[in-house]
């Protein structure tokens, strides 16, 4: 008994060697910390005796350790090997019993242990709190249970293993059969610990089925006590990843509204700052496409652990830890733990036949243990193979997998056939996390007889899930359930290897019946309002499954509506590339299924065109929309609502192509038609009014655009809600018009508030949020706050490049602004590099004659001027002036701006008379078009004064300059940067600014 043994304190021994199974590392860390605080030297030694070494010899090796040997008793400690209880009893009697003063123990399990463990006189640490566990530990070792010294008491240490981190979510249940992988766990741990702040990212990568997810889960359980926050996120799809990460907000105690974007922004900001928790661990499971989510990987003082089949994570500041198949020793140990009836030799044969693949070993050994079949018979079945025409799987799967799975499937059919039905249903969802609750929420009358019993009988349902779990076919993901029992749960996890093989091995009758069920379940889950940002998480969950349910081949109108709503969601949320892929497939499928002129095809073409237009394919969308307009006008008439919607799309295409007069004519007619048909306050009327304002702005008619956007904004605030995405979009438009009219303070005030709300409602990386922040950067710049503008220009461009890519229209718009700013206030080489890319990008996308090409060439001419390439700059600006005049007319503000820059270059090359003449005409036209005090007119007037001095007309120059300076001070303020610059006789320049269409 403990009381009869010599104590550490009594003998003066101050060294303790802790012997523990890797599974119990958290206990070893906590116990070691408790002892070190009291001056005890601690040595940690993981217990993992070789299978081929007698157990007695391994135990004797422990006695070579310094000081007392403290054994942490758990069922895991005795399973390593594995060894039978009889073997352990013999070894304990032979080694420990004769020398009891060298060994002490604590027990951290309530499971039955070998009887001879009583020789340890273990202190029981189960079912008690940290304080009582520490008291029992110290008492067992004969150490005083007084509080430790003050210096040790304030030092933070490992969390008590029975206490979970303060925030814990999404983590799979611990795999009690986890085997080996010690070196991999240590490598991952060291890599994370050695990384600096913001760089703690490790990726576990390897082929399918090697156990990456299980390894990550074991890492969490072994090292989770070192973290305050542990959050597990499925990362195989960007939208689902964003949704699950946003769900962390309330767990962190962050004060946010219900909007999805607000929660996501708050979480990322909290993790970056380490407030309220700096010790956090985020696990991204199944992140096989780094380019989809790498920009959303949090930074900060915590750690990120990723599982992936893709080693390209190394290109995104992640340390790679390759996960191979099991070593043969690990395979044998695992099989014998999973199937105790098998001998060492049989386990070795089975491991060889199954190529040491953990997933396959788990599934096969599980049912083989329950079977009368011998290992030799099973291997003979494997070698016999199955019909290759029935089952075809990916090349990276082991050849044995297809045969092994066929055998297991037959086993399931014989025992619980309903489990096979459930499994087959799951294959019509995407691999990974499967929301089976959608199936259970369907009305009973909509289910076929074969499935209604399974869905409506809880006992049968649990039995089916239990059987699948028993053989490791699925994993239950109702993680928060304390009781480890089968339940309906939120979702099941189905590995992609299993998903593919089950999908291939299915009767045609079941395939059609099951796929119809899943389609109806997805359609029933459609929230119905893709423009409502609060419903985006639901769409993020649904969209990945559309492909697997083959929804595009359905004739069900509800499924058609689901597809259209998902496309709308993808457009509004900025998931353009995924939306375009779905839209292209849908166009092909529906034309074949429904016919070229079916109403749903025209609905689809509208949504598909929106997505294509978002990435700059204006010529392609014009062809789509013009075909729709012509057909709908001929079939239904000009006043048909679907025709008007298609015409609105066509106007947007024309704006993108730079054909602004045509777009204005169509936009004006559409608005008049909507007003007559639907009234002033209908949302479609307001959208048409918004679009007319955009056409006005692109034509330089800023006052008219401002008035239209003011009315649209006020109406949307009343009709929709202040935080609706369309209301926020109107705020960007109105603030843009204010800025373009020189009302900088008003624009900056409105846009600052709107950008903040955008981040909350839509999220920091939504394209509309990026537009809001870009306009805010321009407001800061025009108001003279260069430091804020610099930071925001850079941040917005970097985020847009990550989210949308360098060739996206929005990215090029932001890059144009960044280049102009860098030219004047940062790095001229950077400005030139960016400008060349922007010019090339616009030329490739829009063609040589587009006004954006002329405008960005005008910007580039200023860069060439600043680096001394005057002749080249002059040729470029003169060409830009001519092209811009041809594209939009000589009275357009863009043409007038080009003229301001051209006159400066004419002076530099020695042609002051031509410069003065050009500037005088420009001032006249600017005054007529924009007014005497518009910023562009004022710049032209200041430039004109400089040109007059160049031709020695000093008296007139003084008069023009004085009047312009007075108007500048009155309009912008005496201390505004433009006024101060003009007073210092710095010649003004004009920056071309690409606009939203």
mmCIF file of C-alpha atoms in Angstrom, residues 26 104 225 577 683:
data_model
loop_
_atom_site.group_PDB
_atom_site.id
_atom_site.type_symbol
_atom_site.label_atom_id
_atom_site.label_comp_id
_atom_site.label_asym_id
_atom_site.label_seq_id
_atom_site.Cartn_x
_atom_site.Cartn_y
_atom_site.Cartn_z
ATOM 1 C CA UNK A 26 -0.950 15.536 -21.552
ATOM 2 C CA UNK A 104 5.328 4.441 -8.012
ATOM 3 C CA UNK A 225 -4.057 21.145 -23.023
ATOM 4 C CA UNK A 577 -15.027 30.979 -60.599
ATOM 5 C CA UNK A 683 -36.849 46.748 -56.021
#
